[in-house]
mmCIF file of C-alpha atoms in Angstrom:
data_model
loop_
_atom_site.group_PDB
_atom_site.id
_atom_site.type_symbol
_atom_site.label_atom_id
_atom_site.label_comp_id
_atom_site.label_asym_id
_atom_site.label_seq_id
_atom_site.Cartn_x
_atom_site.Cartn_y
_atom_site.Cartn_z
ATOM 1 C CA MET A 1 137.947 114.844 110.942
ATOM 2 C CA SER A 2 135.835 113.471 108.129
ATOM 3 C CA THR A 3 132.265 112.361 108.704
ATOM 4 C CA LYS A 4 133.165 108.719 108.088
ATOM 5 C CA ILE A 5 132.355 106.653 111.177
ATOM 6 C CA SER A 6 133.032 102.917 111.344
ATOM 7 C CA ASP A 7 131.849 100.781 114.241
ATOM 8 C CA ALA A 8 134.196 97.827 114.874
ATOM 9 C CA HIS A 9 132.055 95.849 117.313
ATOM 10 C CA ARG A 10 128.271 95.668 117.663
ATOM 11 C CA HIS A 11 125.737 92.891 117.981
ATOM 12 C CA LEU A 12 122.670 91.551 116.197
ATOM 13 C CA GLY A 13 120.018 89.212 117.566
ATOM 14 C CA LYS A 14 117.399 89.261 120.321
ATOM 15 C CA LEU A 15 118.235 87.160 123.384
ATOM 16 C CA PRO A 16 115.632 85.459 125.567
ATOM 17 C CA ALA A 17 114.999 86.859 129.056
ATOM 18 C CA TYR A 18 117.246 85.339 131.705
ATOM 19 C CA PRO A 19 117.277 85.422 135.541
ATOM 20 C CA PHE A 20 120.712 87.008 135.891
ATOM 21 C CA TYR A 21 122.361 86.946 139.347
ATOM 22 C CA GLY A 22 119.403 85.177 140.982
ATOM 23 C CA GLY A 23 116.875 87.835 140.030
ATOM 24 C CA PRO A 24 113.763 87.553 137.819
ATOM 25 C CA PRO A 25 114.117 86.973 134.060
ATOM 26 C CA VAL A 26 115.093 90.271 132.412
ATOM 27 C CA ASN A 27 116.276 91.676 129.081
ATOM 28 C CA PRO A 28 118.997 94.215 129.973
ATOM 29 C CA ASP A 29 119.962 94.675 126.346
ATOM 30 C CA THR A 30 116.980 96.913 125.718
ATOM 31 C CA THR A 31 118.173 98.170 122.311
ATOM 32 C CA ALA A 32 118.895 94.703 120.893
ATOM 33 C CA ARG A 33 117.797 94.330 117.279
ATOM 34 C CA ALA A 34 116.206 91.139 115.992
ATOM 35 C CA THR A 35 116.246 91.894 112.271
ATOM 36 C CA ILE A 36 118.630 93.169 109.621
ATOM 37 C CA GLY A 37 116.179 95.890 108.742
ATOM 38 C CA GLU A 38 116.219 97.255 112.307
ATOM 39 C CA LEU A 39 120.023 97.203 112.300
ATOM 40 C CA LEU A 40 120.167 99.169 109.037
ATOM 41 C CA GLU A 41 117.764 101.747 110.469
ATOM 42 C CA ASP A 42 120.124 102.208 113.392
ATOM 43 C CA LEU A 43 123.146 102.647 111.113
ATOM 44 C CA ASP A 44 121.233 105.268 109.149
ATOM 45 C CA ALA A 45 120.151 107.145 112.260
ATOM 46 C CA GLU A 46 123.683 107.158 113.720
ATOM 47 C CA GLY A 47 125.422 108.031 110.487
ATOM 48 C CA THR A 48 127.504 104.864 110.751
ATOM 49 C CA GLU A 49 129.140 104.192 107.399
ATOM 50 C CA ARG A 50 130.624 100.757 108.170
ATOM 51 C CA ALA A 51 130.018 98.187 110.906
ATOM 52 C CA LEU A 52 131.364 94.828 112.056
ATOM 53 C CA VAL A 53 128.331 92.940 113.310
ATOM 54 C CA ILE A 54 128.599 89.980 115.707
ATOM 55 C CA PRO A 55 125.922 87.680 117.179
ATOM 56 C CA ASN A 56 124.454 88.893 120.422
ATOM 57 C CA TYR A 57 125.452 86.784 123.451
ATOM 58 C CA GLY A 58 125.247 86.763 127.223
ATOM 59 C CA VAL A 59 122.836 84.057 128.292
ATOM 60 C CA PRO A 60 124.199 80.596 129.216
ATOM 61 C CA ASP A 61 122.509 78.855 126.293
ATOM 62 C CA VAL A 62 125.269 79.284 123.712
ATOM 63 C CA ALA A 63 123.151 77.684 120.991
ATOM 64 C CA VAL A 64 121.220 80.978 120.811
ATOM 65 C CA SER A 65 124.312 82.927 119.819
ATOM 66 C CA PHE A 66 125.572 80.251 117.431
ATOM 67 C CA ALA A 67 122.167 80.427 115.698
ATOM 68 C CA PHE A 68 122.705 84.160 115.018
ATOM 69 C CA ASN A 69 125.777 83.393 112.875
ATOM 70 C CA ASN A 70 123.565 82.843 109.829
ATOM 71 C CA LEU A 71 121.838 86.150 110.552
ATOM 72 C CA VAL A 72 125.062 88.193 110.577
ATOM 73 C CA VAL A 73 126.291 86.441 107.412
ATOM 74 C CA GLU A 74 122.968 87.306 105.759
ATOM 75 C CA ALA A 75 123.349 90.904 106.915
ATOM 76 C CA ALA A 76 126.787 91.191 105.344
ATOM 77 C CA ALA A 77 125.458 89.755 102.092
ATOM 78 C CA ARG A 78 122.520 92.168 102.088
ATOM 79 C CA ASP A 79 124.371 95.444 102.635
ATOM 80 C CA ASP A 80 127.997 96.279 101.855
ATOM 81 C CA ARG A 81 128.195 98.563 104.887
ATOM 82 C CA ILE A 82 128.203 95.431 107.076
ATOM 83 C CA ARG A 83 131.010 93.015 107.820
ATOM 84 C CA ALA A 84 130.228 89.855 109.797
ATOM 85 C CA GLY A 85 131.952 88.399 112.847
ATOM 86 C CA LEU A 86 131.130 84.780 113.689
ATOM 87 C CA TRP A 87 130.450 83.572 117.221
ATOM 88 C CA VAL A 88 132.774 80.691 118.190
ATOM 89 C CA SER A 89 133.658 79.069 121.495
ATOM 90 C CA PRO A 90 136.853 77.563 122.960
ATOM 91 C CA ARG A 91 134.904 75.266 125.317
ATOM 92 C CA PRO A 92 135.207 71.539 124.576
ATOM 93 C CA GLN A 93 131.448 71.038 125.001
ATOM 94 C CA ASP A 94 130.886 73.543 122.173
ATOM 95 C CA ALA A 95 133.334 71.917 119.761
ATOM 96 C CA GLU A 96 130.676 70.660 117.343
ATOM 97 C CA LEU A 97 128.887 74.030 117.224
ATOM 98 C CA THR A 98 132.209 75.847 116.728
ATOM 99 C CA ALA A 99 133.235 73.506 113.895
ATOM 100 C CA LYS A 100 129.932 74.224 112.179
ATOM 101 C CA ALA A 101 130.395 77.966 112.689
ATOM 102 C CA LEU A 102 133.870 77.848 111.169
ATOM 103 C CA THR A 103 132.436 76.430 107.930
ATOM 104 C CA LEU A 104 131.002 79.936 107.405
ATOM 105 C CA ALA A 105 134.446 81.555 107.580
ATOM 106 C CA THR A 106 134.733 81.714 103.779
ATOM 107 C CA GLU A 107 131.318 83.344 103.276
ATOM 108 C CA PRO A 108 131.408 86.808 101.634
ATOM 109 C CA GLY A 109 131.650 89.594 104.165
ATOM 110 C CA VAL A 110 132.971 87.460 107.072
ATOM 111 C CA ARG A 111 135.955 89.290 108.575
ATOM 112 C CA ALA A 112 136.201 88.166 112.226
ATOM 113 C CA LEU A 113 135.689 85.439 114.806
ATOM 114 C CA LYS A 114 134.461 86.328 118.294
ATOM 115 C CA LEU A 115 135.133 84.338 121.455
ATOM 116 C CA SER A 116 134.643 84.940 125.151
ATOM 117 C CA PHE A 117 135.495 83.149 128.375
ATOM 118 C CA LEU A 118 132.546 84.713 130.237
ATOM 119 C CA LEU A 119 130.558 81.477 129.909
ATOM 120 C CA GLY A 120 133.400 79.146 130.874
ATOM 121 C CA GLY A 121 136.856 77.911 130.012
ATOM 122 C CA HIS A 122 140.222 79.583 130.583
ATOM 123 C CA PRO A 123 142.810 80.778 128.059
ATOM 124 C CA THR A 124 145.517 78.546 129.512
ATOM 125 C CA ASP A 125 143.470 75.374 130.077
ATOM 126 C CA ASP A 126 144.705 72.351 128.124
ATOM 127 C CA ALA A 127 141.048 71.451 127.504
ATOM 128 C CA VAL A 128 140.433 74.557 125.371
ATOM 129 C CA ARG A 129 143.720 74.469 123.411
ATOM 130 C CA PRO A 130 142.448 72.261 120.550
ATOM 131 C CA GLN A 131 139.490 74.592 119.968
ATOM 132 C CA LEU A 132 141.688 77.708 120.246
ATOM 133 C CA ASP A 133 144.148 76.253 117.743
ATOM 134 C CA GLU A 134 141.293 75.459 115.349
ATOM 135 C CA ILE A 135 139.829 78.976 115.718
ATOM 136 C CA PHE A 136 143.132 80.784 115.208
ATOM 137 C CA THR A 137 144.199 78.483 112.342
ATOM 138 C CA THR A 138 140.927 79.247 110.556
ATOM 139 C CA ALA A 139 141.487 82.951 111.163
ATOM 140 C CA ARG A 140 145.034 82.782 109.830
ATOM 141 C CA ASP A 141 144.075 80.818 106.741
ATOM 142 C CA ASN A 142 141.185 83.158 105.882
ATOM 143 C CA GLY A 143 142.673 86.524 106.868
ATOM 144 C CA LEU A 144 140.277 87.029 109.776
ATOM 145 C CA VAL A 145 140.599 88.996 113.013
ATOM 146 C CA VAL A 146 139.912 87.229 116.329
ATOM 147 C CA HIS A 147 137.912 89.285 118.804
ATOM 148 C CA VAL A 148 138.320 88.376 122.491
ATOM 149 C CA HIS A 149 136.194 89.798 125.294
ATOM 150 C CA THR A 150 138.181 91.340 128.152
ATOM 151 C CA SER A 151 137.031 92.432 131.599
ATOM 152 C CA PRO A 152 138.746 92.582 135.014
ATOM 153 C CA GLY A 153 138.987 89.416 137.075
ATOM 154 C CA ALA A 154 138.346 85.756 136.319
ATOM 155 C CA ALA A 155 139.261 84.212 132.973
ATOM 156 C CA SER A 156 138.619 87.400 130.950
ATOM 157 C CA ASP A 157 141.266 89.427 132.780
ATOM 158 C CA ILE A 158 144.034 90.700 130.557
ATOM 159 C CA ASP A 159 146.504 88.696 132.679
ATOM 160 C CA HIS A 160 144.881 85.571 131.198
ATOM 161 C CA VAL A 161 143.635 86.769 127.810
ATOM 162 C CA GLY A 162 147.111 88.145 127.204
ATOM 163 C CA HIS A 163 148.332 84.585 126.766
ATOM 164 C CA LEU A 164 146.360 84.496 123.487
ATOM 165 C CA VAL A 165 148.255 87.554 122.269
ATOM 166 C CA ASP A 166 151.554 85.948 123.225
ATOM 167 C CA THR A 167 150.637 82.662 121.554
ATOM 168 C CA TYR A 168 148.799 83.649 118.397
ATOM 169 C CA ALA A 169 149.211 87.348 117.547
ATOM 170 C CA ASN A 170 152.385 86.991 115.529
ATOM 171 C CA GLU A 171 150.254 85.535 112.729
ATOM 172 C CA VAL A 172 146.665 86.532 113.527
ATOM 173 C CA PRO A 173 145.292 89.990 114.418
ATOM 174 C CA VAL A 174 143.832 89.849 117.948
ATOM 175 C CA HIS A 175 141.258 92.495 118.880
ATOM 176 C CA LEU A 176 141.033 92.989 122.661
ATOM 177 C CA VAL A 177 137.425 94.042 123.064
ATOM 178 C CA HIS A 178 136.805 96.692 125.774
ATOM 179 C CA PHE A 179 140.541 97.421 126.345
ATOM 180 C CA GLY A 180 140.594 95.406 129.556
ATOM 181 C CA GLY A 181 137.054 96.473 130.501
ATOM 182 C CA GLY A 182 137.842 98.479 133.646
ATOM 183 C CA MET A 183 140.332 100.079 135.993
ATOM 184 C CA SER A 184 142.913 97.315 136.376
ATOM 185 C CA GLY A 185 142.833 96.311 132.733
ATOM 186 C CA HIS A 186 143.246 99.893 131.535
ATOM 187 C CA ILE A 187 146.222 100.516 133.789
ATOM 188 C CA LYS A 188 147.930 97.247 132.860
ATOM 189 C CA LEU A 189 147.490 97.933 129.143
ATOM 190 C CA ILE A 190 148.219 101.666 128.964
ATOM 191 C CA GLY A 191 150.973 101.483 131.519
ATOM 192 C CA SER A 192 153.033 99.181 129.328
ATOM 193 C CA ARG A 193 151.551 95.964 128.070
ATOM 194 C CA PHE A 194 149.685 97.211 125.004
ATOM 195 C CA PHE A 195 152.696 99.119 123.731
ATOM 196 C CA ASP A 196 155.102 96.308 124.660
ATOM 197 C CA TRP A 197 153.095 93.957 122.447
ATOM 198 C CA ILE A 198 153.134 96.421 119.566
ATOM 199 C CA GLU A 199 156.889 96.872 119.847
ATOM 200 C CA ALA A 200 157.325 93.094 119.958
ATOM 201 C CA GLY A 201 155.575 92.828 116.585
ATOM 202 C CA LYS A 202 152.276 91.472 117.881
ATOM 203 C CA ARG A 203 149.247 92.145 115.692
ATOM 204 C CA VAL A 204 147.183 93.493 118.576
ATOM 205 C CA TYR A 205 144.195 95.853 118.291
ATOM 206 C CA THR A 206 141.598 97.179 120.703
ATOM 207 C CA ASP A 207 138.546 99.353 121.204
ATOM 208 C CA LEU A 208 137.449 101.611 124.049
ATOM 209 C CA SER A 209 133.885 100.440 124.556
ATOM 210 C CA TRP A 210 133.146 100.170 128.277
ATOM 211 C CA ALA A 211 136.273 102.249 129.029
ATOM 212 C CA ILE A 212 136.025 104.230 132.248
ATOM 213 C CA GLY A 213 136.693 107.976 132.493
ATOM 214 C CA PHE A 214 140.439 108.402 132.522
ATOM 215 C CA ALA A 215 141.381 105.708 130.005
ATOM 216 C CA PRO A 216 140.683 107.203 126.538
ATOM 217 C CA GLY A 217 142.519 110.438 127.298
ATOM 218 C CA TRP A 218 145.483 108.682 128.853
ATOM 219 C CA LEU A 219 145.700 106.228 125.960
ATOM 220 C CA ALA A 220 145.675 109.083 123.442
ATOM 221 C CA ALA A 221 148.431 110.877 125.380
ATOM 222 C CA GLU A 222 150.555 107.713 125.527
ATOM 223 C CA ILE A 223 150.123 107.100 121.817
ATOM 224 C CA GLU A 224 151.377 110.621 121.137
ATOM 225 C CA ARG A 225 154.255 110.318 123.639
ATOM 226 C CA ARG A 226 155.434 106.919 122.410
ATOM 227 C CA GLY A 227 154.772 107.492 118.719
ATOM 228 C CA ILE A 228 153.123 104.070 118.263
ATOM 229 C CA GLY A 229 149.617 102.633 118.569
ATOM 230 C CA HIS A 230 147.714 105.211 116.556
ATOM 231 C CA ASP A 231 146.745 102.509 114.047
ATOM 232 C CA ARG A 232 145.709 99.881 116.677
ATOM 233 C CA VAL A 233 142.631 101.482 118.252
ATOM 234 C CA LEU A 234 139.128 101.353 116.769
ATOM 235 C CA PHE A 235 135.812 102.909 117.670
ATOM 236 C CA ALA A 236 133.194 100.374 118.831
ATOM 237 C CA SER A 237 129.715 100.999 120.184
ATOM 238 C CA ASP A 238 129.078 97.456 121.490
ATOM 239 C CA GLN A 239 125.361 98.047 120.831
ATOM 240 C CA PRO A 240 123.121 96.930 122.540
ATOM 241 C CA TRP A 241 125.391 96.451 125.568
ATOM 242 C CA GLY A 242 127.037 99.781 124.952
ATOM 243 C CA ASP A 243 125.531 103.155 124.123
ATOM 244 C CA HIS A 244 126.505 104.489 120.691
ATOM 245 C CA ALA A 245 126.039 108.176 121.519
ATOM 246 C CA GLY A 246 127.954 107.926 124.771
ATOM 247 C CA GLU A 247 130.728 105.728 123.376
ATOM 248 C CA PHE A 248 131.153 108.065 120.423
ATOM 249 C CA ALA A 249 131.253 111.246 122.529
ATOM 250 C CA ARG A 250 133.857 109.862 124.946
ATOM 251 C CA VAL A 251 136.201 108.531 122.268
ATOM 252 C CA ARG A 252 135.748 111.568 120.015
ATOM 253 C CA ALA A 253 136.686 113.919 122.869
ATOM 254 C CA ALA A 254 139.818 111.923 123.632
ATOM 255 C CA MET A 255 141.047 111.217 120.118
ATOM 256 C CA GLY A 256 140.284 114.582 118.558
ATOM 257 C CA ASP A 257 139.621 115.533 114.956
ATOM 258 C CA GLY A 258 143.123 115.076 113.554
ATOM 259 C CA GLU A 259 145.050 112.096 112.254
ATOM 260 C CA LEU A 260 144.537 109.968 115.389
ATOM 261 C CA GLY A 261 140.785 110.445 115.209
ATOM 262 C CA GLU A 262 140.815 109.517 111.506
ATOM 263 C CA HIS A 263 142.550 106.246 112.343
ATOM 264 C CA VAL A 264 140.247 105.382 115.246
ATOM 265 C CA PHE A 265 136.978 106.178 113.489
ATOM 266 C CA HIS A 266 137.766 105.115 109.952
ATOM 267 C CA ARG A 267 141.197 104.167 108.642
ATOM 268 C CA THR A 268 142.016 101.241 110.925
ATOM 269 C CA PHE A 269 138.606 99.655 110.326
ATOM 270 C CA SER A 270 139.156 100.013 106.592
ATOM 271 C CA HIS A 271 142.608 98.395 106.897
ATOM 272 C CA LEU A 272 141.325 95.406 108.872
ATOM 273 C CA TYR A 273 137.938 94.763 107.316
ATOM 274 C CA ASP A 274 137.827 96.221 103.803
#
């Protein structure tokens, strides 16, 4: 495999401390970067040639993450290694902030829109449909990828997020961040659903950040067995919520140094974002 490494999902911005789960205020994202300079130093140290950079999020005050949109757009303008993903929200109460964020969709270097249901809303709620339609229409009209957080249970479960693939992925590439995010999601996707979507013509992509032990190897084996999906998986560190060295080692071991590894670490990123 070549030395070209592209990171399809990482974050920029320093979040305030927050009392998660009833505990004291903490900053669990210990490697979060506040400045573009710090981000570039990390890319240099890792040997990361290209990166899609998205606002950091995770605290209930969504205005913090929306404010980072200007930072990631500035980062993409400053260094050609960086592509920007904008933070948007399907929640009705965030409609004004999302509309403002979408005005940045035509800025140079913007290649994706990121949404999550971790902070509220549900993929099938009528209340979020106008915002989802606006987000996906903007993505379609500007050739952008929509990133959606996935994790087992609640509104982020692939059972629910999958409705977005069914509804929008004929026209818009949908990147399922974290490949379901855990045991049940991995089994649902590798067992059939991911490949069923590909065979149905859906423009669906994913990454293996947060993937637990068995998933990367099984996914690689299923790609080989079925003969499809090699061009739908990307490497993502999810820094600072992921660990670049660990994420890289796990995916590299599963995908190998042949054609599949080339797609995962370089070619598919280039196809989507360059």
